[in-house]
């Protein structure tokens, strides 16, 4: 059984992330959406909120689980006995960064391979950062995120 991990902060999860998870679920027997605590990035949503939103958004994909994690990704992948990391790349700048990460992760865990997927055309411009920025200015994010995430963003920015 080939288990893949799709790691990230998912702050918040977007339709682009969901698209990559669903496409990955067709390629691998099991996919773990691994949500990093990422205190360095100071996320808008806490880890539990991000995990719950992702679980609700992916409930219809049976071979996907959602978990939070802390620490090194390579250590987490070893613990889960995963051999594949899934990463999304939108542009050349993403590729350069992901190439570095793949090299480091392979150094730390030699059995770990990175698979880089490009987003579907309709999601290529979406990022969590852009979604947060639009929501912070009370813009409509309903085309970029699932309804429950859009509602959570409205709640965060109307406080």
Short mmCIF file of C-alpha atoms in Angstrom, two decimals:
data_model
loop_
_atom_site.label_atom_id
_atom_site.label_comp_id
_atom_site.label_asym_id
_atom_site.label_seq_id
_atom_site.Cartn_x
_atom_site.Cartn_y
_atom_site.Cartn_z
CA UNK A 1 0.00 0.00 0.00
CA UNK A 2 1.44 3.36 -1.02
CA UNK A 3 0.65 6.02 1.53
CA UNK A 4 1.14 9.66 0.60
CA UNK A 5 1.22 12.74 2.78
CA UNK A 6 0.07 16.14 1.60
CA UNK A 7 1.55 18.52 4.18
CA UNK A 8 0.91 22.20 4.75
CA UNK A 9 -0.55 24.76 7.08
CA UNK A 10 -3.87 24.95 5.19
CA UNK A 11 -4.72 28.29 6.80
CA UNK A 12 -7.37 27.99 5.51
CA UNK A 13 -7.92 25.01 3.24
CA UNK A 14 -8.88 26.21 -0.25
CA UNK A 15 -10.63 24.68 -3.24
CA UNK A 16 -7.18 24.36 -4.80
CA UNK A 17 -5.97 22.23 -1.88
CA UNK A 18 -9.12 20.12 -2.05
CA UNK A 19 -8.62 19.59 -5.78
CA UNK A 20 -5.05 18.36 -5.21
CA UNK A 21 -6.17 16.03 -2.40
CA UNK A 22 -8.92 14.50 -4.54
CA UNK A 23 -6.57 14.04 -7.49
CA UNK A 24 -3.94 12.50 -5.18
CA UNK A 25 -6.53 10.14 -3.73
CA UNK A 26 -6.92 8.68 -7.23
CA UNK A 27 -3.15 8.09 -7.49
CA UNK A 28 -2.42 6.64 -4.05
CA UNK A 29 -4.12 4.08 -1.87
CA UNK A 30 -4.19 6.40 1.13
CA UNK A 31 -3.54 10.14 1.52
CA UNK A 32 -2.94 11.90 4.80
CA UNK A 33 -3.60 15.63 4.76
CA UNK A 34 -1.05 16.61 7.40
CA UNK A 35 -1.69 20.02 8.89
CA UNK A 36 1.36 21.62 10.49
CA UNK A 37 1.07 23.61 13.70
CA UNK A 38 3.34 26.21 12.09
CA UNK A 39 3.63 28.68 14.97
CA UNK A 40 6.36 30.44 12.97
CA UNK A 41 3.74 31.56 10.42
CA UNK A 42 1.26 32.78 13.08
CA UNK A 43 -1.82 31.19 11.48
CA UNK A 44 -5.22 32.88 11.49
CA UNK A 45 -6.93 29.64 12.55
CA UNK A 46 -5.59 27.43 15.31
CA UNK A 47 -4.60 23.86 14.53
CA UNK A 48 -7.87 22.33 15.74
CA UNK A 49 -9.93 24.74 13.61
CA UNK A 50 -7.85 23.95 10.52
CA UNK A 51 -8.13 20.21 11.11
CA UNK A 52 -11.91 20.40 11.58
CA UNK A 53 -12.43 22.53 8.45
CA UNK A 54 -10.30 20.14 6.39
CA UNK A 55 -12.07 17.04 7.73
CA UNK A 56 -15.48 18.53 6.93
CA UNK A 57 -14.30 19.61 3.45
CA UNK A 58 -12.95 16.14 2.60
CA UNK A 59 -15.58 13.93 4.23
CA UNK A 60 -16.61 12.55 0.83
CA UNK A 61 -13.11 11.19 0.03
CA UNK A 62 -12.88 7.79 1.76
CA UNK A 63 -9.15 7.15 1.40
CA UNK A 64 -8.12 10.48 2.94
CA UNK A 65 -7.49 11.21 6.59
CA UNK A 66 -6.73 14.58 8.14
CA UNK A 67 -4.32 15.00 11.04
CA UNK A 68 -2.41 17.77 12.75
CA UNK A 69 1.31 17.37 13.37
CA UNK A 70 4.28 19.13 14.92
CA UNK A 71 7.97 18.73 14.31
CA UNK A 72 9.91 17.73 11.23
CA UNK A 73 7.92 16.52 8.27
CA UNK A 74 10.48 13.79 7.52
CA UNK A 75 10.03 12.40 11.06
CA UNK A 76 6.24 12.52 10.71
CA UNK A 77 6.43 10.71 7.35
CA UNK A 78 8.63 7.99 8.89
CA UNK A 79 6.21 7.62 11.80
CA UNK A 80 3.32 7.19 9.34
CA UNK A 81 5.37 4.87 7.11
CA UNK A 82 4.66 7.16 4.15
CA UNK A 83 6.91 7.04 1.13
CA UNK A 84 5.46 9.94 -0.87
CA UNK A 85 5.06 13.64 -0.19
CA UNK A 86 2.58 15.52 -2.33
CA UNK A 87 3.26 19.18 -2.97
CA UNK A 88 1.45 21.70 -5.13
CA UNK A 89 3.40 24.02 -7.41
CA UNK A 90 1.79 27.04 -9.04
CA UNK A 91 4.82 28.83 -10.48
CA UNK A 92 8.55 28.59 -11.05
CA UNK A 93 9.23 30.19 -7.66
CA UNK A 94 7.20 27.41 -6.01
CA UNK A 95 9.26 24.82 -7.87
CA UNK A 96 12.57 26.21 -6.65
CA UNK A 97 11.41 26.16 -3.03
CA UNK A 98 9.85 22.69 -3.35
CA UNK A 99 13.04 21.36 -4.96
CA UNK A 100 15.00 22.48 -1.90
CA UNK A 101 12.45 20.95 0.48
CA UNK A 102 12.42 17.68 -1.45
CA UNK A 103 16.21 17.46 -1.24
CA UNK A 104 16.26 18.13 2.50
CA UNK A 105 13.43 15.69 3.20
CA UNK A 106 15.13 12.99 1.13
CA UNK A 107 18.36 13.59 3.06
CA UNK A 108 16.50 13.20 6.37
CA UNK A 109 14.46 10.20 5.17
CA UNK A 110 15.99 8.53 2.11
CA UNK A 111 12.85 6.52 1.24
CA UNK A 112 10.71 9.66 0.90
CA UNK A 113 9.92 10.87 -2.61
CA UNK A 114 8.23 14.16 -3.45
CA UNK A 115 5.55 14.33 -6.12
CA UNK A 116 4.86 17.83 -7.40
CA UNK A 117 1.39 18.44 -8.78
CA UNK A 118 0.22 21.49 -10.65
CA UNK A 119 -3.19 22.91 -9.81
CA UNK A 120 -6.17 22.69 -12.11
CA UNK A 121 -6.50 25.79 -14.27
CA UNK A 122 -9.46 27.15 -12.32
CA UNK A 123 -7.50 26.97 -9.04
CA UNK A 124 -4.04 28.07 -10.18
CA UNK A 125 -4.38 31.58 -8.77
CA UNK A 126 -5.68 30.58 -5.33
CA UNK A 127 -3.53 30.62 -2.21
CA UNK A 128 -4.42 30.71 1.45
CA UNK A 129 -2.62 34.05 1.76
CA UNK A 130 -4.74 35.63 -0.96
CA UNK A 131 -7.92 34.15 0.51
CA UNK A 132 -7.07 35.60 3.94
CA UNK A 133 -6.32 39.00 2.40
CA UNK A 134 -9.61 39.09 0.48
CA UNK A 135 -11.54 37.99 3.57
CA UNK A 136 -9.76 40.56 5.77
CA UNK A 137 -11.13 43.26 3.47
CA UNK A 138 -14.60 41.71 3.58
CA UNK A 139 -14.40 40.47 -0.01
CA UNK A 140 -16.29 37.44 -1.29
CA UNK A 141 -14.16 34.30 -0.97
CA UNK A 142 -16.95 31.87 -1.82
CA UNK A 143 -15.37 30.96 -5.17
CA UNK A 144 -12.07 30.06 -3.50
CA UNK A 145 -13.05 28.01 -0.43
CA UNK A 146 -15.80 25.63 0.71
CA UNK A 147 -18.86 27.32 2.28
CA UNK A 148 -17.93 26.34 5.85
CA UNK A 149 -14.50 27.93 5.40
CA UNK A 150 -16.03 31.09 3.93
CA UNK A 151 -18.32 31.28 6.98
CA UNK A 152 -15.38 30.78 9.35
CA UNK A 153 -13.46 33.58 7.63
CA UNK A 154 -16.43 35.94 7.97
CA UNK A 155 -16.62 35.07 11.69
CA UNK A 156 -12.86 35.72 12.17
CA UNK A 157 -12.89 39.08 10.45
CA UNK A 158 -16.16 40.36 11.91
CA UNK A 159 -14.90 40.11 15.49
#
